[in-house]
PDB file of C-alpha atoms in Angstrom:
ATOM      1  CA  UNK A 184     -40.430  29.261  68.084  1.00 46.00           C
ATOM      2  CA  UNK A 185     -38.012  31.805  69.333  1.00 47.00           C
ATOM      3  CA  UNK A 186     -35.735  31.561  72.295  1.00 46.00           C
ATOM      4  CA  UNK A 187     -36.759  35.803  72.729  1.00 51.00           C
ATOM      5  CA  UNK A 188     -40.173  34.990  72.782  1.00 57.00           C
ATOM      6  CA  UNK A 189     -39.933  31.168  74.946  1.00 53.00           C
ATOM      7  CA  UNK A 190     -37.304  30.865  77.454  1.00 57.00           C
ATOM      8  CA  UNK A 191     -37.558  27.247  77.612  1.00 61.00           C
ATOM      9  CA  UNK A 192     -36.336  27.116  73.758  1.00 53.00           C
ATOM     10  CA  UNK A 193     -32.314  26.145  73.653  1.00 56.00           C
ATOM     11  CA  UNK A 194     -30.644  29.147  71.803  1.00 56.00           C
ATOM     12  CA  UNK A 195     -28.950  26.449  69.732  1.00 56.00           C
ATOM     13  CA  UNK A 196     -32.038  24.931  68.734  1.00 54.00           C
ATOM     14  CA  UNK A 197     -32.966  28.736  67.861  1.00 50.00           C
ATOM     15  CA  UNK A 198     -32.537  28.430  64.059  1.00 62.00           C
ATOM     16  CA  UNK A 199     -35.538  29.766  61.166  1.00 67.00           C
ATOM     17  CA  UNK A 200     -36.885  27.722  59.148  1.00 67.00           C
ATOM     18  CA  UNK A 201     -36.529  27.428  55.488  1.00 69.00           C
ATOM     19  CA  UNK A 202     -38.154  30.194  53.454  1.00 77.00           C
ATOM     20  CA  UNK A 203     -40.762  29.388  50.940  1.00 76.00           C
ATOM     21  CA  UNK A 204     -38.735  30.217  47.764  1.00 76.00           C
ATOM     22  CA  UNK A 205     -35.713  28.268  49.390  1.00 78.00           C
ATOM     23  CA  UNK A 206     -37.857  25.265  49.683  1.00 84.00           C
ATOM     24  CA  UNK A 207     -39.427  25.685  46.598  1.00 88.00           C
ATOM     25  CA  UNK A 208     -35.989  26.043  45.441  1.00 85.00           C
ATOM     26  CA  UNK A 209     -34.649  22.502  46.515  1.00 88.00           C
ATOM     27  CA  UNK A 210     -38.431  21.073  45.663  1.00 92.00           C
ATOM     28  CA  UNK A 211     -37.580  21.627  41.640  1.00 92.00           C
ATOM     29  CA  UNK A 212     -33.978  21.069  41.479  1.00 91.00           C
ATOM     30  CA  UNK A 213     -34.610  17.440  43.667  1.00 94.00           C
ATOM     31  CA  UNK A 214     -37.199  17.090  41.046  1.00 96.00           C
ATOM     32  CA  UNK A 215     -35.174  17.795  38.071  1.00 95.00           C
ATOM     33  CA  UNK A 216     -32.685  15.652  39.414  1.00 96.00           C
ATOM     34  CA  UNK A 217     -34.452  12.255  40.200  1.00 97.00           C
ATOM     35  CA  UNK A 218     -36.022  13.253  36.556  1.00 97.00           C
ATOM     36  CA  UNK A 219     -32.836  13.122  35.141  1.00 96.00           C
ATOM     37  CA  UNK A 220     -31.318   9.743  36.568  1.00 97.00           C
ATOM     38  CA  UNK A 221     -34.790   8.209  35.816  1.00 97.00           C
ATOM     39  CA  UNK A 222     -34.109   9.410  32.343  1.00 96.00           C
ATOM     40  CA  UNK A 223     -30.292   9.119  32.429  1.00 95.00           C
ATOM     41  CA  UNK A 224     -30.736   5.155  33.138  1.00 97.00           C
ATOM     42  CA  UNK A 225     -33.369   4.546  31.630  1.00 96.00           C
ATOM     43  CA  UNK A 226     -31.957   5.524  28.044  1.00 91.00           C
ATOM     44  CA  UNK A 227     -28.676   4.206  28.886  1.00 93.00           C
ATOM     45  CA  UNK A 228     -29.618   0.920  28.998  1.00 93.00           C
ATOM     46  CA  UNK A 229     -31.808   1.216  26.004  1.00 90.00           C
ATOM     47  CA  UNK A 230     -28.873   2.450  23.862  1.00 86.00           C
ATOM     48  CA  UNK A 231     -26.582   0.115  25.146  1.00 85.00           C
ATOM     49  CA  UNK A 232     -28.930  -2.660  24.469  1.00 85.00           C
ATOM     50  CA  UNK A 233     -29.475  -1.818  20.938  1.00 81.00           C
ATOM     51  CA  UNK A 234     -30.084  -4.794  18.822  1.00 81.00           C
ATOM     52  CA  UNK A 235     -28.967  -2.864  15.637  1.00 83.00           C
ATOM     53  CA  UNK A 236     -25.260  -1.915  15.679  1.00 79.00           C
ATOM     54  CA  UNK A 237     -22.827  -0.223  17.952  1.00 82.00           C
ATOM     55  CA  UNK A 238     -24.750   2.327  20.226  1.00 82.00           C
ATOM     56  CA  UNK A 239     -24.144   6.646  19.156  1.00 80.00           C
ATOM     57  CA  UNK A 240     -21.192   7.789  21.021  1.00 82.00           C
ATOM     58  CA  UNK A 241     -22.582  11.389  21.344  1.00 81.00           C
ATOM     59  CA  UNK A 242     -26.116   9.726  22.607  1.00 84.00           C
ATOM     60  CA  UNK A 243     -24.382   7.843  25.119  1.00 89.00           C
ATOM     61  CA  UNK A 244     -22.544  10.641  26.625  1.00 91.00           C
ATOM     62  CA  UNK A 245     -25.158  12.734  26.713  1.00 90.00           C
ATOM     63  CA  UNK A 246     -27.257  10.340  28.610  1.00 93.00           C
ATOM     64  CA  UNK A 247     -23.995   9.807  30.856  1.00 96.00           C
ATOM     65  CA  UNK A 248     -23.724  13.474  32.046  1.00 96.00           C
ATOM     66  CA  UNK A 249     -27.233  13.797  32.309  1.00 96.00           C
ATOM     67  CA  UNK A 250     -26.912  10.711  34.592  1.00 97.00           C
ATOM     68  CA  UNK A 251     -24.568  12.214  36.251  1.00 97.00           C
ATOM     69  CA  UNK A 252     -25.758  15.547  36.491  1.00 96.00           C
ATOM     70  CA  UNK A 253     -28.939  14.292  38.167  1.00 96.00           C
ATOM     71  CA  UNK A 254     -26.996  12.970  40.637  1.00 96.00           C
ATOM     72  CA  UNK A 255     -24.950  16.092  41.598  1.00 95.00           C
ATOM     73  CA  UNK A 256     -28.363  18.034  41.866  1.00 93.00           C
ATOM     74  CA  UNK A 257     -29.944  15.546  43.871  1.00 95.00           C
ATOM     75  CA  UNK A 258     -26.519  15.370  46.326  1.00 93.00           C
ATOM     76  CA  UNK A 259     -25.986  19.670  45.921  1.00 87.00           C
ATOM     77  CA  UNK A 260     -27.017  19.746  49.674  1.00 83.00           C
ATOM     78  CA  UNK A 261     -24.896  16.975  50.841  1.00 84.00           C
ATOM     79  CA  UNK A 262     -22.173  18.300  48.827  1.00 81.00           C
ATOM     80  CA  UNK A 263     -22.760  21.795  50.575  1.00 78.00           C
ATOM     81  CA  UNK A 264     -20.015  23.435  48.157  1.00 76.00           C
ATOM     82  CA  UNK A 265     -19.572  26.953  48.193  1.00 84.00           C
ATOM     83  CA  UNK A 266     -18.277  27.900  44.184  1.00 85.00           C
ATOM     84  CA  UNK A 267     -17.771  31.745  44.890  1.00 88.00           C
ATOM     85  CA  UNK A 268     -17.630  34.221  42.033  1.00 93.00           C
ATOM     86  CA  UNK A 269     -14.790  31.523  40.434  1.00 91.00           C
ATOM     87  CA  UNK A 270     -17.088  28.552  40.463  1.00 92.00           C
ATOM     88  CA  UNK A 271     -20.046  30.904  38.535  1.00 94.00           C
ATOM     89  CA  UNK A 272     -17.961  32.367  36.611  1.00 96.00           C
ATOM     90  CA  UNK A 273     -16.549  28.916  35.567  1.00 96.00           C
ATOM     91  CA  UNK A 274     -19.753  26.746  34.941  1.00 95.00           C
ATOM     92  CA  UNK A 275     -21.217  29.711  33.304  1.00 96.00           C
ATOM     93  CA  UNK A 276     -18.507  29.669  30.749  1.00 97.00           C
ATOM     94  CA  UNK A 277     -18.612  26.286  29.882  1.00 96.00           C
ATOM     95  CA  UNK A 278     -22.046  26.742  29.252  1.00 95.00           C
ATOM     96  CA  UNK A 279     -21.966  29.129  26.950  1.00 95.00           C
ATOM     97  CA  UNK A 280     -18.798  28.485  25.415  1.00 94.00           C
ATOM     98  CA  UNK A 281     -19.723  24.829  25.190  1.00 91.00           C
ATOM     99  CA  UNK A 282     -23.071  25.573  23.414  1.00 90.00           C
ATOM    100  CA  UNK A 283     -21.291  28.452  20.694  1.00 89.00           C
ATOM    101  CA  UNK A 284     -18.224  26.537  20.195  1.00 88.00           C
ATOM    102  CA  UNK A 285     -20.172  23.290  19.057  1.00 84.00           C
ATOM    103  CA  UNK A 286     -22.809  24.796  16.997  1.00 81.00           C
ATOM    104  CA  UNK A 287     -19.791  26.172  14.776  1.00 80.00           C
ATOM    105  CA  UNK A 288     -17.846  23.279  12.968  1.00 74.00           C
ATOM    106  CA  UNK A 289     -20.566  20.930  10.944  1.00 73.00           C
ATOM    107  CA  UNK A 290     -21.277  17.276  12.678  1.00 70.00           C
ATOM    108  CA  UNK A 291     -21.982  14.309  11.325  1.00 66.00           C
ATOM    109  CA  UNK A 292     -23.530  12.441  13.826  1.00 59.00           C
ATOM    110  CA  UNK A 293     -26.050  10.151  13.788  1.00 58.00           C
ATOM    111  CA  UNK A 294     -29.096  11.782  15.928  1.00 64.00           C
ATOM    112  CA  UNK A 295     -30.811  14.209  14.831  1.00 62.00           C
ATOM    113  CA  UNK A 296     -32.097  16.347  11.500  1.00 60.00           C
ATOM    114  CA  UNK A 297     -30.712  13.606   8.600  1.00 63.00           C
ATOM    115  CA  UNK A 298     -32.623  15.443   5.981  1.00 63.00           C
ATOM    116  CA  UNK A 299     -30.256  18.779   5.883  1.00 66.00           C
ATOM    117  CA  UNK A 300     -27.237  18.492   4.443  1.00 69.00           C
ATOM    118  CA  UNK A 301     -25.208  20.644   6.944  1.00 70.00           C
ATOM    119  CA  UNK A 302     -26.063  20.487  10.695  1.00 73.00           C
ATOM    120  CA  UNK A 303     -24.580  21.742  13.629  1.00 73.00           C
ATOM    121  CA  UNK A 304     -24.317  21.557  17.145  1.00 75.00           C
ATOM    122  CA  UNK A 305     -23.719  18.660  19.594  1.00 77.00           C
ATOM    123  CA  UNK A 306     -24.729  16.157  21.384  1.00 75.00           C
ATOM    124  CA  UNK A 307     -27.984  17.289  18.786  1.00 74.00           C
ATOM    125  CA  UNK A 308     -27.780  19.382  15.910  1.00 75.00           C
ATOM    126  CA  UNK A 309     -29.679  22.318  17.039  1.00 76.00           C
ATOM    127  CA  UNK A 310     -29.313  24.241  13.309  1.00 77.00           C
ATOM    128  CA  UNK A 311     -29.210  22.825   9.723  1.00 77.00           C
ATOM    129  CA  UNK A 312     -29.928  23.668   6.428  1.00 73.00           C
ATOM    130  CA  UNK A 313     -29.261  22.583   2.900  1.00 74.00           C
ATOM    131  CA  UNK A 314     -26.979  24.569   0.274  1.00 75.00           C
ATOM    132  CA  UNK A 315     -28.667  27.974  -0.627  1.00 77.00           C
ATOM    133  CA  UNK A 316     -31.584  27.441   2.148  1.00 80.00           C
ATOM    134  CA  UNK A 317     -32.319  29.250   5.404  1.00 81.00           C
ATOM    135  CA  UNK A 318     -31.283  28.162   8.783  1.00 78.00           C
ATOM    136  CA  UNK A 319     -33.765  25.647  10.730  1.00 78.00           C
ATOM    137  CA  UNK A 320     -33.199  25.903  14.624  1.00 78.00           C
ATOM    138  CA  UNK A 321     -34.705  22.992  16.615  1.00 78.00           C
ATOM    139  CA  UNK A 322     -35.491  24.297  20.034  1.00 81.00           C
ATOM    140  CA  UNK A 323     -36.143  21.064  21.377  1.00 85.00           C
ATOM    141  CA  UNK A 324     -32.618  20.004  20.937  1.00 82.00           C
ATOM    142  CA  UNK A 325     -31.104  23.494  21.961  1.00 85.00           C
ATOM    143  CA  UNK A 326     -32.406  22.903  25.283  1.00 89.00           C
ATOM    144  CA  UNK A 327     -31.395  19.431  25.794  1.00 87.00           C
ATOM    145  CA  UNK A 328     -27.651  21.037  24.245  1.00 88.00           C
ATOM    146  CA  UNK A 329     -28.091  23.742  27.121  1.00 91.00           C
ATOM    147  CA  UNK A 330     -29.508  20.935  29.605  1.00 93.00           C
ATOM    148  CA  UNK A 331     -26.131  18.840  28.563  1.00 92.00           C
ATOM    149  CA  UNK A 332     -23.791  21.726  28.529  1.00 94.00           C
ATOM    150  CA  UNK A 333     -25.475  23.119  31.696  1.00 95.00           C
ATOM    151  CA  UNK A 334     -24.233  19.565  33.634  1.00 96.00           C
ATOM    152  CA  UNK A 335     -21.043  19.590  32.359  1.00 96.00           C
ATOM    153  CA  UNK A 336     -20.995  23.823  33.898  1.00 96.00           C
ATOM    154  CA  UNK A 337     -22.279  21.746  37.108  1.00 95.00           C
ATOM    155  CA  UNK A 338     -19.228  19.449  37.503  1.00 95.00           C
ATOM    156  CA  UNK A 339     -17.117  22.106  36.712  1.00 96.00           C
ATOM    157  CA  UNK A 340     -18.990  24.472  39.175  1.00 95.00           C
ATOM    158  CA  UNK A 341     -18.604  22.115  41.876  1.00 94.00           C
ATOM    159  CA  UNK A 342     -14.712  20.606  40.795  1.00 94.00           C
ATOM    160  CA  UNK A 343     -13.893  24.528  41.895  1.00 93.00           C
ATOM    161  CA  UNK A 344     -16.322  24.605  44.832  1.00 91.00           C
ATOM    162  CA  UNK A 345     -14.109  21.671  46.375  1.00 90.00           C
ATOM    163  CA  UNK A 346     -10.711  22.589  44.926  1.00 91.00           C
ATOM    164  CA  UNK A 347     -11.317  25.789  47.341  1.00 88.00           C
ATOM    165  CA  UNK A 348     -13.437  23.957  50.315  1.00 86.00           C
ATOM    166  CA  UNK A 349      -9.783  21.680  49.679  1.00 87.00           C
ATOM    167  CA  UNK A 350      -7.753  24.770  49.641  1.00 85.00           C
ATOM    168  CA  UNK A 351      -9.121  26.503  52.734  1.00 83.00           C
ATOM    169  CA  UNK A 352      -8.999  23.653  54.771  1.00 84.00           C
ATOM    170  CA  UNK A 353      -5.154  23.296  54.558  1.00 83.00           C
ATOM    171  CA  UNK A 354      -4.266  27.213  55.352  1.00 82.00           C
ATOM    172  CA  UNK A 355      -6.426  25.798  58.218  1.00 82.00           C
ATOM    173  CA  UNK A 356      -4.620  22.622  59.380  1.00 80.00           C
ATOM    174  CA  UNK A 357      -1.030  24.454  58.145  1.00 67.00           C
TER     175      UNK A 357
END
């Protein structure tokens, strides 16, 4: 309804409704959030509760910023942060820096790809091979590396989003 159109309709009240991509938009990433606290939890409190020995380190912390991550998605419009070119810029680079940088040095972690003698990547090796052999990429573990990496881009995305939403609002006040 349009105050133009219907006098009787408060100019205030005057405001458009969401588009269809914009609630499509919030549909999948309130989606992929609950998803990932379902998932976050749930595998938390499997690992932790392992019967056999101490619990992975890397699997834990993965399942802790996915946790987390989840959360931040599902809050992103209570949040209402604003990043700006710094926040992209930012989250973007820890993505992608976060992904190259670990796939370099050789792990030794517990998850993931035991058979090859050198693997890389982390939380999951996402390449290995043995001496002398071809490279084996696992694409199911690069994208939970990019899911993991992506998260940790989120908090870092929104840390700069609220450093500046912080920043502005004391030129304000002083």
């Amino acid at each position: 309804m349009s105050a133009v159109t219907h006098p009787e309709v408060d100019e205030d009240e005057d405001e458009e409704a969401p588009g269809l991509w914009q609630s499509f938009g919030s549909a999948l990433r309130l989606i992929v959030g609950w998803f990932s606290v379902a998932i976050g939890v749930l595998n938390l409190l499997v690992e932790l509760d392992r019967a056999d020995g101490q619990p992975d380190g890397a699997y834990v912390f993965f399942h802790f910023i996915v946790l987390v991550g989840g959360v931040l998605l599902v809050s992103l419009a209570w949040i209402g942060a604003k990043p700006g070119i710094a926040g992209y810029v930012a989250g973007a680079a820890v993505l992608v820096a976060g992904v190259v940088i670990s796939a370099i040095p050789a792990n030794d972690t517990v998850c993931c790809m035991k058979a090859f003698s050198e693997r890389h990547g982390y939380p999951f090796t996402i390449a290995a091979r043995d001496a002398g052999t071809r490279w084996h990429i696992d694409s199911q573990h690069l994208l939970a590396d990019l899911l993991f990496w992506g998260y940790l881009g989120l908090v870092v995305l929104l840390t700069v989003a609220l450093s500046r939403k912080v920043a502005s609002r004391e030129e304000e006040a002083g």
